[in-house]
Short mmCIF file of C-alpha atoms in Angstrom, two decimals:
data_model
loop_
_atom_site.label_atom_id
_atom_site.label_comp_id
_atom_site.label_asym_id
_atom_site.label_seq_id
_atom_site.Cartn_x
_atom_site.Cartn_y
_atom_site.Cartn_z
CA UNK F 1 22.66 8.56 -32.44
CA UNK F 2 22.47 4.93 -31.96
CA UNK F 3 24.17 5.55 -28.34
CA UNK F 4 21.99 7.88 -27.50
CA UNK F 5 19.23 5.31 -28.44
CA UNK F 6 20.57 2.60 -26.25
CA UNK F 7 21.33 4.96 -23.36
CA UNK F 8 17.67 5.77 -23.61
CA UNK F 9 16.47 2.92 -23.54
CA UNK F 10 18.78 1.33 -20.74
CA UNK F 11 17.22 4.43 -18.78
CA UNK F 12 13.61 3.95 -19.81
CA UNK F 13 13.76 0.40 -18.66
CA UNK F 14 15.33 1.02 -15.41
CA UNK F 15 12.69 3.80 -14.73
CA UNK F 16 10.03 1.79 -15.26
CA UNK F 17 10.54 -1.46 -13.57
CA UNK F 18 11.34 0.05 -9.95
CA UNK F 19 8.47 -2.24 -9.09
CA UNK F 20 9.94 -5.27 -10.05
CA UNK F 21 13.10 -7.09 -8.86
CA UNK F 22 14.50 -10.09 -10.90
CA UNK F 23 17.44 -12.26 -9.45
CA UNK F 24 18.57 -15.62 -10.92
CA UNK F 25 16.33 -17.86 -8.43
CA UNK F 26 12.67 -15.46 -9.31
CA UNK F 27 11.85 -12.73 -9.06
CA UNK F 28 9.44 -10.37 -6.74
CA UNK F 29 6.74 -7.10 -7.34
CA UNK F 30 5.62 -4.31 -5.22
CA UNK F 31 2.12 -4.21 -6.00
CA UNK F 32 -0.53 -1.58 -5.04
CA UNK F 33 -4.25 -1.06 -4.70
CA UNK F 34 -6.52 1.45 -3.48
CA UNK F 35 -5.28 0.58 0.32
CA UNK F 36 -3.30 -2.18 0.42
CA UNK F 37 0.56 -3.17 -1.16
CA UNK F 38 1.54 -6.75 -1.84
CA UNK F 39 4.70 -8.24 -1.78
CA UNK F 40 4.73 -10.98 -4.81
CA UNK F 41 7.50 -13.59 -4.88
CA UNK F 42 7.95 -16.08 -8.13
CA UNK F 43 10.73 -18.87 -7.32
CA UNK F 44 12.44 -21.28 -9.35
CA UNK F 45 11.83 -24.56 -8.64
CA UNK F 46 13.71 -26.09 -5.16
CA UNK F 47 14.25 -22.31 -4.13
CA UNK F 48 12.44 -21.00 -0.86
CA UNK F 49 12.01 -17.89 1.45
CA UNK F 50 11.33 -18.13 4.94
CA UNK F 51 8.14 -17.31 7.13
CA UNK F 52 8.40 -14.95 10.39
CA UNK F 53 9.09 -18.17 12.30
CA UNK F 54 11.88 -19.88 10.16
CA UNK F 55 12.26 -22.81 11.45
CA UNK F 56 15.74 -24.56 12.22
CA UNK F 57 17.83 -22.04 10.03
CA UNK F 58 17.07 -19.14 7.72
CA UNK F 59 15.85 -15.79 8.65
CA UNK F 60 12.35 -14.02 7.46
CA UNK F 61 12.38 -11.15 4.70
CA UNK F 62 12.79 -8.10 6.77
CA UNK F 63 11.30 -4.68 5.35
CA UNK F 64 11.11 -1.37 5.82
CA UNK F 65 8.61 0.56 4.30
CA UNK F 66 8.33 4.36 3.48
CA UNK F 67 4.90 5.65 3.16
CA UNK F 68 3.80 9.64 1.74
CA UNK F 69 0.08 10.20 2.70
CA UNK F 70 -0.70 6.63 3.73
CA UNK F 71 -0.45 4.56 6.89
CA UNK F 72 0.79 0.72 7.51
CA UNK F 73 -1.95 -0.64 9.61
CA UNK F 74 -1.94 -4.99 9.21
CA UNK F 75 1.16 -7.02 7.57
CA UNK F 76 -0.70 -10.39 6.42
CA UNK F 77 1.82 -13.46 5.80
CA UNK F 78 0.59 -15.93 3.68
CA UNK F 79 -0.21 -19.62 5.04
CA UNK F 80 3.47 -21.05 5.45
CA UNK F 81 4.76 -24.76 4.35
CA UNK F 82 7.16 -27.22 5.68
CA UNK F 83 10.34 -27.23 3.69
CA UNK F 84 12.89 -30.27 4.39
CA UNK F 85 16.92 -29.62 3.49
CA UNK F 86 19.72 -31.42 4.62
CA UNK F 87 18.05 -32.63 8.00
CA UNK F 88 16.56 -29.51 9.17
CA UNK F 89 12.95 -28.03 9.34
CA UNK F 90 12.22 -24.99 8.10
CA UNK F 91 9.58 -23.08 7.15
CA UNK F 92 8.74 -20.96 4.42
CA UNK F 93 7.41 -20.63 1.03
CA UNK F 94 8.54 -21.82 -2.30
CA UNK F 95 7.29 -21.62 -5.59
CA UNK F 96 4.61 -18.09 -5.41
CA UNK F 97 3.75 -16.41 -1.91
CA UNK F 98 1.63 -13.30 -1.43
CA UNK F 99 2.59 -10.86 1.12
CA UNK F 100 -0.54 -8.37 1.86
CA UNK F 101 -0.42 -5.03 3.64
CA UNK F 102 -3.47 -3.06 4.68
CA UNK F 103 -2.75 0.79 4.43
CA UNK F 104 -5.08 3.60 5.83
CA UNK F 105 -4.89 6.39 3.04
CA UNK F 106 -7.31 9.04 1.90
CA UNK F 107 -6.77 8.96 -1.87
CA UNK F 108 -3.66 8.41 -3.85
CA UNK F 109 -0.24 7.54 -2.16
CA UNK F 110 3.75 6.81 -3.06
CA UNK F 111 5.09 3.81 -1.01
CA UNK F 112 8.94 2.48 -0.48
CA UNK F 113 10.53 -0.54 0.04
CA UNK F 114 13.71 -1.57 1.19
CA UNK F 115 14.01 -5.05 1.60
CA UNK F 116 16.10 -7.98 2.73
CA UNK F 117 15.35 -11.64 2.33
CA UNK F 118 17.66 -14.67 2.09
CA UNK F 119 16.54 -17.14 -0.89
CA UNK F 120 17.68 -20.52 -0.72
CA UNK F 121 18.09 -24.28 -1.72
CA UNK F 122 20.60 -25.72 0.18
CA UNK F 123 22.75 -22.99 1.24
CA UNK F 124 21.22 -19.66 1.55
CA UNK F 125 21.72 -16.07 -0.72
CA UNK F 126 21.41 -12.63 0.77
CA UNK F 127 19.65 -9.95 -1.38
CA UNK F 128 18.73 -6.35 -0.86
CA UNK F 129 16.41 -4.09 -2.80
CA UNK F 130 14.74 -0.90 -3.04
CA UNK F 131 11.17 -1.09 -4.52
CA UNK F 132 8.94 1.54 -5.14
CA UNK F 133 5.28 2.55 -6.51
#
């Protein structure tokens, strides 16, 4: 019984946190509204992400987004900041950043994520994830 109690619960939690993607430098949400997603990264402090425009190194989140009766119509990036390491420039966010995306759908909708972003301090991690709502 108690198996079967941790097995369900292991599955309950995974279920219901396909929104939500936690990594040891923050973590990020897939949020949703009437017509818009948002893309919400939380960093730990001296961590960063990169804007469309990097800078000197780095590379910007790339996405890929599956939509069911909805249509991607504006990706707004949040206002970048300069980000000194080791010499170079680059440009991203740190700390919280806001990714918005302006949908065109006629009533309820099921959106899809999968998404690649390189989080770093000094020296750069890879991640890829599957979101969903």
């Amino acid at each position: 019984m108690k198996l079967f109690i941790l097995f369900f619960f292991l599955c309950s939690f995974a279920q219901s946190n396909d929104s939500k993607f936690i990594f040891p430098e923050g973590e990020l949400e897939l949020l949703q509204s009437q017509n818009q997603l948002g893309l919400y990264f939380q960093l730990q402090p001296d961590w960063h992400i990169y804007w469309k425009n990097s800078g000197d190194s780095g590379a910007p989140p790339l996405w890929k987004w599956q939509l069911t009766h909805a249509e991607m119509q504006q990706e707004l990036w949040p206002a970048p900041q300069r980000i000194p390491v080791a010499g170079l420039m680059n440009i991203g966010y740190s700390d919280k950043s806001l990714f918005v995306f302006n949908l065109k759908a006629q009533g309820p909708f099921d959106a899809s994520l999968d998404l690649e972003f390189l989080v770093c301090k000094v020296e750069c991690i890879p991640y890829f994830t599957k979101l969903k709502k």
